[in-house]
C-alpha atoms as a PDB file:
ATOM      1  CA  UNK A   1      40.482  22.225  23.913  1.00  0.00           C
ATOM      2  CA  UNK A   2      37.003  21.828  25.158  1.00  0.00           C
ATOM      3  CA  UNK A   3      34.009  23.117  22.908  1.00  0.00           C
ATOM      4  CA  UNK A   4      33.189  25.821  24.638  1.00  0.00           C
ATOM      5  CA  UNK A   5      33.950  29.610  25.090  1.00  0.00           C
ATOM      6  CA  UNK A   6      37.228  30.759  27.288  1.00  0.00           C
ATOM      7  CA  UNK A   7      36.825  33.860  28.817  1.00  0.00           C
ATOM      8  CA  UNK A   8      40.554  35.746  28.484  1.00  0.00           C
ATOM      9  CA  UNK A   9      42.121  38.703  30.442  1.00  0.00           C
ATOM     10  CA  UNK A  10      44.220  40.300  28.287  1.00  0.00           C
ATOM     11  CA  UNK A  11      45.649  43.221  30.150  1.00  0.00           C
ATOM     12  CA  UNK A  12      48.417  41.504  31.499  1.00  0.00           C
ATOM     13  CA  UNK A  13      52.256  40.255  29.355  1.00  0.00           C
ATOM     14  CA  UNK A  14      50.499  37.393  28.255  1.00  0.00           C
ATOM     15  CA  UNK A  15      46.313  36.421  27.946  1.00  0.00           C
ATOM     16  CA  UNK A  16      45.454  34.329  31.093  1.00  0.00           C
ATOM     17  CA  UNK A  17      42.287  32.102  31.164  1.00  0.00           C
ATOM     18  CA  UNK A  18      39.350  33.448  33.890  1.00  0.00           C
ATOM     19  CA  UNK A  19      36.491  31.439  32.748  1.00  0.00           C
ATOM     20  CA  UNK A  20      35.667  28.677  30.473  1.00  0.00           C
ATOM     21  CA  UNK A  21      31.827  28.437  29.827  1.00  0.00           C
ATOM     22  CA  UNK A  22      30.219  29.883  33.051  1.00  0.00           C
ATOM     23  CA  UNK A  23      33.015  28.169  35.191  1.00  0.00           C
ATOM     24  CA  UNK A  24      35.519  30.519  36.493  1.00  0.00           C
ATOM     25  CA  UNK A  25      39.330  29.982  36.561  1.00  0.00           C
ATOM     26  CA  UNK A  26      42.087  31.229  38.572  1.00  0.00           C
ATOM     27  CA  UNK A  27      43.725  33.160  36.109  1.00  0.00           C
ATOM     28  CA  UNK A  28      45.981  29.988  34.401  1.00  0.00           C
ATOM     29  CA  UNK A  29      48.144  31.532  31.347  1.00  0.00           C
ATOM     30  CA  UNK A  30      46.848  30.473  27.964  1.00  0.00           C
ATOM     31  CA  UNK A  31      50.373  29.599  27.140  1.00  0.00           C
ATOM     32  CA  UNK A  32      49.516  26.880  30.488  1.00  0.00           C
ATOM     33  CA  UNK A  33      45.917  25.896  30.021  1.00  0.00           C
ATOM     34  CA  UNK A  34      46.268  24.801  26.432  1.00  0.00           C
ATOM     35  CA  UNK A  35      49.783  23.473  26.360  1.00  0.00           C
ATOM     36  CA  UNK A  36      48.845  20.129  24.991  1.00  0.00           C
ATOM     37  CA  UNK A  37      46.630  21.765  22.280  1.00  0.00           C
ATOM     38  CA  UNK A  38      47.784  21.948  18.077  1.00  0.00           C
ATOM     39  CA  UNK A  39      46.354  25.246  18.033  1.00  0.00           C
ATOM     40  CA  UNK A  40      47.682  26.842  20.752  1.00  0.00           C
ATOM     41  CA  UNK A  41      49.940  28.676  18.272  1.00  0.00           C
ATOM     42  CA  UNK A  42      47.175  30.330  16.137  1.00  0.00           C
ATOM     43  CA  UNK A  43      44.505  30.966  19.237  1.00  0.00           C
ATOM     44  CA  UNK A  44      47.604  33.315  20.427  1.00  0.00           C
ATOM     45  CA  UNK A  45      47.701  34.885  17.211  1.00  0.00           C
ATOM     46  CA  UNK A  46      44.082  35.092  16.918  1.00  0.00           C
ATOM     47  CA  UNK A  47      43.742  36.408  20.508  1.00  0.00           C
ATOM     48  CA  UNK A  48      46.341  39.125  19.358  1.00  0.00           C
ATOM     49  CA  UNK A  49      44.571  39.998  16.509  1.00  0.00           C
ATOM     50  CA  UNK A  50      41.374  40.580  18.358  1.00  0.00           C
ATOM     51  CA  UNK A  51      42.775  43.063  21.246  1.00  0.00           C
ATOM     52  CA  UNK A  52      45.148  44.861  18.623  1.00  0.00           C
ATOM     53  CA  UNK A  53      41.531  45.553  16.215  1.00  0.00           C
ATOM     54  CA  UNK A  54      39.354  45.450  18.610  1.00  0.00           C
ATOM     55  CA  UNK A  55      36.869  43.449  16.492  1.00  0.00           C
ATOM     56  CA  UNK A  56      36.010  39.487  17.011  1.00  0.00           C
ATOM     57  CA  UNK A  57      37.154  37.320  14.157  1.00  0.00           C
ATOM     58  CA  UNK A  58      36.665  33.673  12.255  1.00  0.00           C
ATOM     59  CA  UNK A  59      39.655  32.139  11.112  1.00  0.00           C
ATOM     60  CA  UNK A  60      40.237  28.743   9.744  1.00  0.00           C
ATOM     61  CA  UNK A  61      43.187  26.337  11.350  1.00  0.00           C
ATOM     62  CA  UNK A  62      46.201  25.498   8.993  1.00  0.00           C
ATOM     63  CA  UNK A  63      44.431  22.142   7.646  1.00  0.00           C
ATOM     64  CA  UNK A  64      41.025  23.671   7.344  1.00  0.00           C
ATOM     65  CA  UNK A  65      39.353  21.271  10.103  1.00  0.00           C
ATOM     66  CA  UNK A  66      38.488  24.011  12.663  1.00  0.00           C
ATOM     67  CA  UNK A  67      37.353  27.518  12.875  1.00  0.00           C
ATOM     68  CA  UNK A  68      38.366  30.027  16.167  1.00  0.00           C
ATOM     69  CA  UNK A  69      36.001  32.555  16.766  1.00  0.00           C
ATOM     70  CA  UNK A  70      36.581  35.378  19.009  1.00  0.00           C
ATOM     71  CA  UNK A  71      34.967  38.514  20.450  1.00  0.00           C
ATOM     72  CA  UNK A  72      36.502  41.162  22.407  1.00  0.00           C
ATOM     73  CA  UNK A  73      35.404  42.271  25.900  1.00  0.00           C
ATOM     74  CA  UNK A  74      35.639  46.057  25.106  1.00  0.00           C
ATOM     75  CA  UNK A  75      35.203  48.729  27.747  1.00  0.00           C
ATOM     76  CA  UNK A  76      33.344  52.062  26.871  1.00  0.00           C
ATOM     77  CA  UNK A  77      36.758  54.000  26.807  1.00  0.00           C
ATOM     78  CA  UNK A  78      37.080  51.356  23.642  1.00  0.00           C
ATOM     79  CA  UNK A  79      40.178  49.653  25.831  1.00  0.00           C
ATOM     80  CA  UNK A  80      40.083  45.934  25.299  1.00  0.00           C
ATOM     81  CA  UNK A  81      39.516  43.635  28.726  1.00  0.00           C
ATOM     82  CA  UNK A  82      39.402  40.353  27.442  1.00  0.00           C
ATOM     83  CA  UNK A  83      38.706  37.948  24.767  1.00  0.00           C
ATOM     84  CA  UNK A  84      36.741  35.292  24.432  1.00  0.00           C
ATOM     85  CA  UNK A  85      37.378  32.730  22.249  1.00  0.00           C
ATOM     86  CA  UNK A  86      36.103  29.067  21.101  1.00  0.00           C
ATOM     87  CA  UNK A  87      37.339  26.577  18.411  1.00  0.00           C
ATOM     88  CA  UNK A  88      35.709  23.916  16.853  1.00  0.00           C
ATOM     89  CA  UNK A  89      34.715  22.208  13.667  1.00  0.00           C
ATOM     90  CA  UNK A  90      34.165  24.166  10.878  1.00  0.00           C
ATOM     91  CA  UNK A  91      31.070  23.371  10.131  1.00  0.00           C
ATOM     92  CA  UNK A  92      29.731  23.874  13.611  1.00  0.00           C
ATOM     93  CA  UNK A  93      28.107  26.887  15.456  1.00  0.00           C
ATOM     94  CA  UNK A  94      29.471  27.622  18.942  1.00  0.00           C
ATOM     95  CA  UNK A  95      27.375  27.540  22.052  1.00  0.00           C
ATOM     96  CA  UNK A  96      25.685  30.236  23.418  1.00  0.00           C
ATOM     97  CA  UNK A  97      28.326  32.535  25.407  1.00  0.00           C
ATOM     98  CA  UNK A  98      27.789  34.325  28.625  1.00  0.00           C
ATOM     99  CA  UNK A  99      28.436  38.124  28.220  1.00  0.00           C
ATOM    100  CA  UNK A 100      31.314  39.549  30.695  1.00  0.00           C
ATOM    101  CA  UNK A 101      30.939  43.128  31.597  1.00  0.00           C
ATOM    102  CA  UNK A 102      33.603  45.835  31.786  1.00  0.00           C
ATOM    103  CA  UNK A 103      34.318  47.587  34.874  1.00  0.00           C
ATOM    104  CA  UNK A 104      36.667  50.594  35.285  1.00  0.00           C
ATOM    105  CA  UNK A 105      37.386  51.793  38.927  1.00  0.00           C
ATOM    106  CA  UNK A 106      39.534  55.097  38.710  1.00  0.00           C
ATOM    107  CA  UNK A 107      40.654  55.223  42.051  1.00  0.00           C
ATOM    108  CA  UNK A 108      42.873  57.952  41.827  1.00  0.00           C
ATOM    109  CA  UNK A 109      39.580  60.279  41.589  1.00  0.00           C
ATOM    110  CA  UNK A 110      37.687  57.101  43.216  1.00  0.00           C
ATOM    111  CA  UNK A 111      34.978  56.971  40.593  1.00  0.00           C
ATOM    112  CA  UNK A 112      33.579  53.630  38.947  1.00  0.00           C
ATOM    113  CA  UNK A 113      32.356  53.518  35.540  1.00  0.00           C
ATOM    114  CA  UNK A 114      30.064  50.238  34.276  1.00  0.00           C
ATOM    115  CA  UNK A 115      29.265  48.922  31.511  1.00  0.00           C
ATOM    116  CA  UNK A 116      25.710  48.703  31.069  1.00  0.00           C
ATOM    117  CA  UNK A 117      26.442  44.567  30.590  1.00  0.00           C
ATOM    118  CA  UNK A 118      28.256  44.824  34.148  1.00  0.00           C
ATOM    119  CA  UNK A 119      24.943  46.217  35.526  1.00  0.00           C
ATOM    120  CA  UNK A 120      23.063  43.505  33.983  1.00  0.00           C
ATOM    121  CA  UNK A 121      25.659  40.855  35.385  1.00  0.00           C
ATOM    122  CA  UNK A 122      25.125  41.928  38.549  1.00  0.00           C
ATOM    123  CA  UNK A 123      21.149  42.089  38.903  1.00  0.00           C
ATOM    124  CA  UNK A 124      20.770  45.819  38.037  1.00  0.00           C
ATOM    125  CA  UNK A 125      18.996  47.780  35.324  1.00  0.00           C
ATOM    126  CA  UNK A 126      20.875  49.750  33.169  1.00  0.00           C
ATOM    127  CA  UNK A 127      18.120  51.628  32.024  1.00  0.00           C
ATOM    128  CA  UNK A 128      17.593  52.819  35.855  1.00  0.00           C
ATOM    129  CA  UNK A 129      21.534  53.173  36.950  1.00  0.00           C
ATOM    130  CA  UNK A 130      24.042  55.804  36.286  1.00  0.00           C
ATOM    131  CA  UNK A 131      27.380  53.780  34.564  1.00  0.00           C
ATOM    132  CA  UNK A 132      29.700  56.897  34.967  1.00  0.00           C
ATOM    133  CA  UNK A 133      30.780  58.453  37.981  1.00  0.00           C
ATOM    134  CA  UNK A 134      29.309  56.007  39.935  1.00  0.00           C
ATOM    135  CA  UNK A 135      30.463  55.433  43.650  1.00  0.00           C
ATOM    136  CA  UNK A 136      32.613  52.221  44.531  1.00  0.00           C
ATOM    137  CA  UNK A 137      30.154  51.515  47.190  1.00  0.00           C
ATOM    138  CA  UNK A 138      27.062  51.251  44.324  1.00  0.00           C
ATOM    139  CA  UNK A 139      29.269  48.195  42.927  1.00  0.00           C
ATOM    140  CA  UNK A 140      29.179  46.643  46.500  1.00  0.00           C
ATOM    141  CA  UNK A 141      26.307  44.800  47.942  1.00  0.00           C
ATOM    142  CA  UNK A 142      25.464  46.675  51.594  1.00  0.00           C
ATOM    143  CA  UNK A 143      26.268  44.558  54.558  1.00  0.00           C
ATOM    144  CA  UNK A 144      29.474  42.584  56.483  1.00  0.00           C
ATOM    145  CA  UNK A 145      32.564  42.936  54.475  1.00  0.00           C
ATOM    146  CA  UNK A 146      33.105  39.622  52.716  1.00  0.00           C
ATOM    147  CA  UNK A 147      36.561  37.776  52.138  1.00  0.00           C
ATOM    148  CA  UNK A 148      36.512  38.580  48.318  1.00  0.00           C
ATOM    149  CA  UNK A 149      35.420  41.991  48.812  1.00  0.00           C
ATOM    150  CA  UNK A 150      38.098  42.367  51.121  1.00  0.00           C
ATOM    151  CA  UNK A 151      40.556  41.189  48.600  1.00  0.00           C
ATOM    152  CA  UNK A 152      39.187  43.482  46.185  1.00  0.00           C
ATOM    153  CA  UNK A 153      39.085  46.578  48.620  1.00  0.00           C
ATOM    154  CA  UNK A 154      42.999  46.183  50.130  1.00  0.00           C
ATOM    155  CA  UNK A 155      43.559  45.405  46.318  1.00  0.00           C
ATOM    156  CA  UNK A 156      42.323  48.819  45.420  1.00  0.00           C
ATOM    157  CA  UNK A 157      43.973  50.428  48.432  1.00  0.00           C
ATOM    158  CA  UNK A 158      47.376  49.086  47.715  1.00  0.00           C
ATOM    159  CA  UNK A 159      47.530  50.360  43.900  1.00  0.00           C
ATOM    160  CA  UNK A 160      50.183  48.347  43.276  1.00  0.00           C
ATOM    161  CA  UNK A 161      50.618  47.924  39.526  1.00  0.00           C
ATOM    162  CA  UNK A 162      49.596  44.711  37.795  1.00  0.00           C
ATOM    163  CA  UNK A 163      48.243  43.259  41.115  1.00  0.00           C
ATOM    164  CA  UNK A 164      45.384  40.827  40.204  1.00  0.00           C
ATOM    165  CA  UNK A 165      41.985  39.323  41.890  1.00  0.00           C
ATOM    166  CA  UNK A 166      39.573  36.836  40.399  1.00  0.00           C
ATOM    167  CA  UNK A 167      36.801  35.984  42.914  1.00  0.00           C
ATOM    168  CA  UNK A 168      33.336  34.156  42.502  1.00  0.00           C
ATOM    169  CA  UNK A 169      30.333  35.148  45.010  1.00  0.00           C
ATOM    170  CA  UNK A 170      26.689  34.776  45.643  1.00  0.00           C
ATOM    171  CA  UNK A 171      24.527  37.959  45.045  1.00  0.00           C
ATOM    172  CA  UNK A 172      20.856  39.313  44.916  1.00  0.00           C
ATOM    173  CA  UNK A 173      19.691  40.801  42.196  1.00  0.00           C
ATOM    174  CA  UNK A 174      17.538  44.041  42.326  1.00  0.00           C
ATOM    175  CA  UNK A 175      14.232  41.971  41.691  1.00  0.00           C
ATOM    176  CA  UNK A 176      15.418  39.617  44.906  1.00  0.00           C
ATOM    177  CA  UNK A 177      16.598  36.702  43.226  1.00  0.00           C
ATOM    178  CA  UNK A 178      20.011  35.206  43.488  1.00  0.00           C
ATOM    179  CA  UNK A 179      22.362  34.583  41.267  1.00  0.00           C
ATOM    180  CA  UNK A 180      26.204  33.814  41.162  1.00  0.00           C
ATOM    181  CA  UNK A 181      28.935  36.244  39.635  1.00  0.00           C
ATOM    182  CA  UNK A 182      32.493  36.355  38.997  1.00  0.00           C
ATOM    183  CA  UNK A 183      35.022  38.969  38.497  1.00  0.00           C
ATOM    184  CA  UNK A 184      38.367  39.499  37.840  1.00  0.00           C
ATOM    185  CA  UNK A 185      40.332  42.888  38.018  1.00  0.00           C
ATOM    186  CA  UNK A 186      44.157  44.326  37.265  1.00  0.00           C
ATOM    187  CA  UNK A 187      45.788  47.439  38.461  1.00  0.00           C
ATOM    188  CA  UNK A 188      47.110  49.582  35.641  1.00  0.00           C
ATOM    189  CA  UNK A 189      48.741  52.497  35.472  1.00  0.00           C
ATOM    190  CA  UNK A 190      47.290  55.085  32.689  1.00  0.00           C
ATOM    191  CA  UNK A 191      47.637  58.680  31.356  1.00  0.00           C
ATOM    192  CA  UNK A 192      44.278  60.455  31.575  1.00  0.00           C
ATOM    193  CA  UNK A 193      42.825  63.377  29.032  1.00  0.00           C
ATOM    194  CA  UNK A 194      44.522  65.640  31.583  1.00  0.00           C
ATOM    195  CA  UNK A 195      48.127  64.283  31.022  1.00  0.00           C
ATOM    196  CA  UNK A 196      48.142  63.337  34.434  1.00  0.00           C
ATOM    197  CA  UNK A 197      48.795  59.516  35.156  1.00  0.00           C
ATOM    198  CA  UNK A 198      45.969  57.970  37.216  1.00  0.00           C
ATOM    199  CA  UNK A 199      45.960  54.375  38.866  1.00  0.00           C
ATOM    200  CA  UNK A 200      42.945  51.910  37.478  1.00  0.00           C
ATOM    201  CA  UNK A 201      41.241  49.084  38.179  1.00  0.00           C
ATOM    202  CA  UNK A 202      40.257  47.380  34.799  1.00  0.00           C
ATOM    203  CA  UNK A 203      37.716  44.016  35.180  1.00  0.00           C
ATOM    204  CA  UNK A 204      35.082  42.091  33.946  1.00  0.00           C
ATOM    205  CA  UNK A 205      32.558  40.560  35.152  1.00  0.00           C
ATOM    206  CA  UNK A 206      29.872  37.858  34.303  1.00  0.00           C
ATOM    207  CA  UNK A 207      26.943  35.060  35.207  1.00  0.00           C
ATOM    208  CA  UNK A 208      28.932  32.163  36.670  1.00  0.00           C
ATOM    209  CA  UNK A 209      28.614  28.930  38.088  1.00  0.00           C
ATOM    210  CA  UNK A 210      30.043  26.975  41.014  1.00  0.00           C
ATOM    211  CA  UNK A 211      31.699  23.909  40.275  1.00  0.00           C
ATOM    212  CA  UNK A 212      31.267  22.807  43.845  1.00  0.00           C
ATOM    213  CA  UNK A 213      27.859  24.158  44.650  1.00  0.00           C
ATOM    214  CA  UNK A 214      27.037  27.255  46.222  1.00  0.00           C
ATOM    215  CA  UNK A 215      28.954  28.777  49.224  1.00  0.00           C
ATOM    216  CA  UNK A 216      27.007  29.692  52.337  1.00  0.00           C
ATOM    217  CA  UNK A 217      27.170  33.610  53.316  1.00  0.00           C
ATOM    218  CA  UNK A 218      29.298  34.158  56.205  1.00  0.00           C
ATOM    219  CA  UNK A 219      25.848  34.503  58.521  1.00  0.00           C
ATOM    220  CA  UNK A 220      28.499  35.030  61.773  1.00  0.00           C
ATOM    221  CA  UNK A 221      29.742  38.319  59.986  1.00  0.00           C
ATOM    222  CA  UNK A 222      26.522  39.764  59.423  1.00  0.00           C
ATOM    223  CA  UNK A 223      24.974  39.040  62.755  1.00  0.00           C
ATOM    224  CA  UNK A 224      28.299  40.357  64.373  1.00  0.00           C
ATOM    225  CA  UNK A 225      27.891  43.619  62.785  1.00  0.00           C
ATOM    226  CA  UNK A 226      23.851  43.851  63.302  1.00  0.00           C
ATOM    227  CA  UNK A 227      24.548  43.419  66.947  1.00  0.00           C
ATOM    228  CA  UNK A 228      27.212  46.497  66.805  1.00  0.00           C
ATOM    229  CA  UNK A 229      24.774  48.566  64.996  1.00  0.00           C
ATOM    230  CA  UNK A 230      23.228  52.205  66.695  1.00  0.00           C
ATOM    231  CA  UNK A 231      19.871  53.392  65.035  1.00  0.00           C
ATOM    232  CA  UNK A 232      20.543  56.307  62.987  1.00  0.00           C
ATOM    233  CA  UNK A 233      23.771  55.901  62.458  1.00  0.00           C
ATOM    234  CA  UNK A 234      25.063  54.752  59.363  1.00  0.00           C
ATOM    235  CA  UNK A 235      28.868  52.821  58.889  1.00  0.00           C
ATOM    236  CA  UNK A 236      30.890  52.552  55.586  1.00  0.00           C
ATOM    237  CA  UNK A 237      34.268  51.892  54.483  1.00  0.00           C
ATOM    238  CA  UNK A 238      36.431  55.011  52.815  1.00  0.00           C
ATOM    239  CA  UNK A 239      39.934  55.545  51.175  1.00  0.00           C
ATOM    240  CA  UNK A 240      41.633  57.910  53.320  1.00  0.00           C
ATOM    241  CA  UNK A 241      43.545  59.164  50.912  1.00  0.00           C
ATOM    242  CA  UNK A 242      40.456  61.025  48.797  1.00  0.00           C
ATOM    243  CA  UNK A 243      37.306  59.459  50.680  1.00  0.00           C
ATOM    244  CA  UNK A 244      35.908  57.345  48.253  1.00  0.00           C
ATOM    245  CA  UNK A 245      33.307  55.656  49.824  1.00  0.00           C
ATOM    246  CA  UNK A 246      34.314  52.102  48.870  1.00  0.00           C
ATOM    247  CA  UNK A 247      31.156  49.671  50.874  1.00  0.00           C
ATOM    248  CA  UNK A 248      28.421  50.431  52.925  1.00  0.00           C
ATOM    249  CA  UNK A 249      28.376  48.250  56.127  1.00  0.00           C
ATOM    250  CA  UNK A 250      24.792  49.291  57.147  1.00  0.00           C
ATOM    251  CA  UNK A 251      22.122  50.263  54.458  1.00  0.00           C
ATOM    252  CA  UNK A 252      23.319  53.524  53.237  1.00  0.00           C
ATOM    253  CA  UNK A 253      22.697  56.736  54.774  1.00  0.00           C
ATOM    254  CA  UNK A 254      19.450  58.813  54.085  1.00  0.00           C
ATOM    255  CA  UNK A 255      21.027  61.811  54.897  1.00  0.00           C
ATOM    256  CA  UNK A 256      22.657  63.004  51.600  1.00  0.00           C
ATOM    257  CA  UNK A 257      23.372  61.755  48.302  1.00  0.00           C
ATOM    258  CA  UNK A 258      26.272  59.575  47.988  1.00  0.00           C
ATOM    259  CA  UNK A 259      26.417  58.895  45.012  1.00  0.00           C
ATOM    260  CA  UNK A 260      27.535  62.301  44.108  1.00  0.00           C
ATOM    261  CA  UNK A 261      30.493  64.833  44.877  1.00  0.00           C
ATOM    262  CA  UNK A 262      28.951  65.282  48.392  1.00  0.00           C
ATOM    263  CA  UNK A 263      31.411  67.350  50.752  1.00  0.00           C
ATOM    264  CA  UNK A 264      30.775  71.169  51.070  1.00  0.00           C
ATOM    265  CA  UNK A 265      33.787  72.830  49.640  1.00  0.00           C
ATOM    266  CA  UNK A 266      34.326  74.798  52.769  1.00  0.00           C
ATOM    267  CA  UNK A 267      34.404  71.349  54.500  1.00  0.00           C
ATOM    268  CA  UNK A 268      36.939  69.551  52.450  1.00  0.00           C
ATOM    269  CA  UNK A 269      39.718  70.870  54.483  1.00  0.00           C
ATOM    270  CA  UNK A 270      38.591  69.814  57.926  1.00  0.00           C
ATOM    271  CA  UNK A 271      37.202  66.551  56.352  1.00  0.00           C
ATOM    272  CA  UNK A 272      40.934  65.595  55.119  1.00  0.00           C
ATOM    273  CA  UNK A 273      42.450  66.843  58.452  1.00  0.00           C
ATOM    274  CA  UNK A 274      40.839  63.753  60.167  1.00  0.00           C
ATOM    275  CA  UNK A 275      43.479  61.271  59.943  1.00  0.00           C
ATOM    276  CA  UNK A 276      46.208  63.241  61.590  1.00  0.00           C
ATOM    277  CA  UNK A 277      44.096  62.876  64.775  1.00  0.00           C
ATOM    278  CA  UNK A 278      43.347  59.248  64.533  1.00  0.00           C
ATOM    279  CA  UNK A 279      43.629  58.166  68.096  1.00  0.00           C
ATOM    280  CA  UNK A 280      42.177  54.976  69.579  1.00  0.00           C
ATOM    281  CA  UNK A 281      38.869  56.806  69.652  1.00  0.00           C
ATOM    282  CA  UNK A 282      39.002  57.815  66.088  1.00  0.00           C
ATOM    283  CA  UNK A 283      38.305  61.199  64.937  1.00  0.00           C
ATOM    284  CA  UNK A 284      35.085  63.642  64.890  1.00  0.00           C
ATOM    285  CA  UNK A 285      33.967  66.296  62.743  1.00  0.00           C
ATOM    286  CA  UNK A 286      30.559  67.944  61.787  1.00  0.00           C
ATOM    287  CA  UNK A 287      30.781  67.999  57.527  1.00  0.00           C
ATOM    288  CA  UNK A 288      27.802  69.801  55.579  1.00  0.00           C
ATOM    289  CA  UNK A 289      27.041  66.765  53.215  1.00  0.00           C
ATOM    290  CA  UNK A 290      24.899  67.431  50.068  1.00  0.00           C
ATOM    291  CA  UNK A 291      21.206  66.466  50.020  1.00  0.00           C
ATOM    292  CA  UNK A 292      20.088  68.016  46.893  1.00  0.00           C
ATOM    293  CA  UNK A 293      21.973  70.594  44.649  1.00  0.00           C
ATOM    294  CA  UNK A 294      21.061  73.405  46.569  1.00  0.00           C
ATOM    295  CA  UNK A 295      20.741  71.836  50.187  1.00  0.00           C
ATOM    296  CA  UNK A 296      23.301  71.065  52.576  1.00  0.00           C
ATOM    297  CA  UNK A 297      22.789  69.084  55.620  1.00  0.00           C
ATOM    298  CA  UNK A 298      25.353  68.805  58.769  1.00  0.00           C
ATOM    299  CA  UNK A 299      26.451  65.091  59.695  1.00  0.00           C
ATOM    300  CA  UNK A 300      28.326  64.207  62.459  1.00  0.00           C
ATOM    301  CA  UNK A 301      30.949  61.733  61.337  1.00  0.00           C
ATOM    302  CA  UNK A 302      33.174  59.471  63.357  1.00  0.00           C
ATOM    303  CA  UNK A 303      36.328  57.682  61.295  1.00  0.00           C
ATOM    304  CA  UNK A 304      38.452  55.375  62.724  1.00  0.00           C
ATOM    305  CA  UNK A 305      41.440  53.339  60.926  1.00  0.00           C
ATOM    306  CA  UNK A 306      41.107  50.048  60.909  1.00  0.00           C
ATOM    307  CA  UNK A 307      43.757  47.124  58.755  1.00  0.00           C
ATOM    308  CA  UNK A 308      42.098  45.243  55.804  1.00  0.00           C
ATOM    309  CA  UNK A 309      45.174  43.285  55.209  1.00  0.00           C
ATOM    310  CA  UNK A 310      49.138  43.919  56.970  1.00  0.00           C
ATOM    311  CA  UNK A 311      50.052  47.032  56.149  1.00  0.00           C
ATOM    312  CA  UNK A 312      46.457  48.361  54.389  1.00  0.00           C
ATOM    313  CA  UNK A 313      44.199  50.481  55.643  1.00  0.00           C
ATOM    314  CA  UNK A 314      40.875  51.787  55.080  1.00  0.00           C
ATOM    315  CA  UNK A 315      38.484  54.190  57.375  1.00  0.00           C
ATOM    316  CA  UNK A 316      35.225  52.654  58.814  1.00  0.00           C
ATOM    317  CA  UNK A 317      33.123  55.983  59.058  1.00  0.00           C
ATOM    318  CA  UNK A 318      30.461  56.140  61.354  1.00  0.00           C
ATOM    319  CA  UNK A 319      27.909  58.927  60.360  1.00  0.00           C
ATOM    320  CA  UNK A 320      24.601  60.295  62.141  1.00  0.00           C
ATOM    321  CA  UNK A 321      22.794  63.518  62.377  1.00  0.00           C
ATOM    322  CA  UNK A 322      24.298  66.380  64.281  1.00  0.00           C
ATOM    323  CA  UNK A 323      22.147  66.890  67.684  1.00  0.00           C
ATOM    324  CA  UNK A 324      21.385  70.645  68.390  1.00  0.00           C
ATOM    325  CA  UNK A 325      23.904  70.945  70.929  1.00  0.00           C
ATOM    326  CA  UNK A 326      26.429  69.481  68.597  1.00  0.00           C
ATOM    327  CA  UNK A 327      25.676  72.398  66.050  1.00  0.00           C
ATOM    328  CA  UNK A 328      25.965  74.916  68.363  1.00  0.00           C
ATOM    329  CA  UNK A 329      29.406  73.994  69.317  1.00  0.00           C
ATOM    330  CA  UNK A 330      30.380  73.457  65.739  1.00  0.00           C
ATOM    331  CA  UNK A 331      29.184  76.806  64.992  1.00  0.00           C
ATOM    332  CA  UNK A 332      31.399  78.605  67.757  1.00  0.00           C
ATOM    333  CA  UNK A 333      34.161  76.954  66.526  1.00  0.00           C
ATOM    334  CA  UNK A 334      33.821  78.133  63.201  1.00  0.00           C
ATOM    335  CA  UNK A 335      33.255  81.626  64.200  1.00  0.00           C
ATOM    336  CA  UNK A 336      36.181  81.348  66.502  1.00  0.00           C
ATOM    337  CA  UNK A 337      38.246  79.716  64.082  1.00  0.00           C
END
């Protein structure tokens, strides 16, 4: 085993290696990754104890020539998402380890929770960003849908337990500096505090390096998206089951507070009825969205159903300010209804 920290994802039936140092690995079972190591059994035991106790440890191998060190990667709700493990000479200190940040997406209610370290790894300031009750779109950069993002959103929309994904993509930090980040996630089913069953996406991110250098962004997709843009209209992807905002394709709309529960209670039924009316031109509504705690803004929304992957659908939402004529017609419809 190389003398570098191995990052293991531990939410499945067997721990899998997802990173060696800063370099991502493709979900390799630890029994395969370390199949030639004489310390495999001792490492497996140390990892299992770390998960069970939610605490790091240092243990000597049977002949006391090596030390195994572990550190858990624990979500803010106490669930262990992974374990960092290092083995080396007993008289040697391990290298500095890249700190993973655990993340949870509650797919049932459409809310994300990011640990402070996850925000740091994505180039955000945890002092100025919420960690609870986040929109999924807060975790993804605005702009054209990248291949890795499409895979992640398809995974979230399928909601198949034990589905996994790992991706490495190039990001831009809040200060404008470039960084490369890796991400691993698994779909799990858990019981919520109220006793109901929720489908979650539990994962980790970390600052990484590419073994093959920087991958050029898909500028064609971005140019096509920009070419189809309409001034004053803002496009995003949404989950048609719970209307969770998944990703902004344009810069986020300034018309409403998209990070909050934003739909007027009296308009929820109007919004939820839209999928039944999809046609080649999509379905449209005027819906009141929150701008401040006491202010509601009427916004014209058009939604089309698009296929991310075979059999996996999302809603392409376009929103703009409603015109005076549209507002008058909507008032008449509400009154007559």
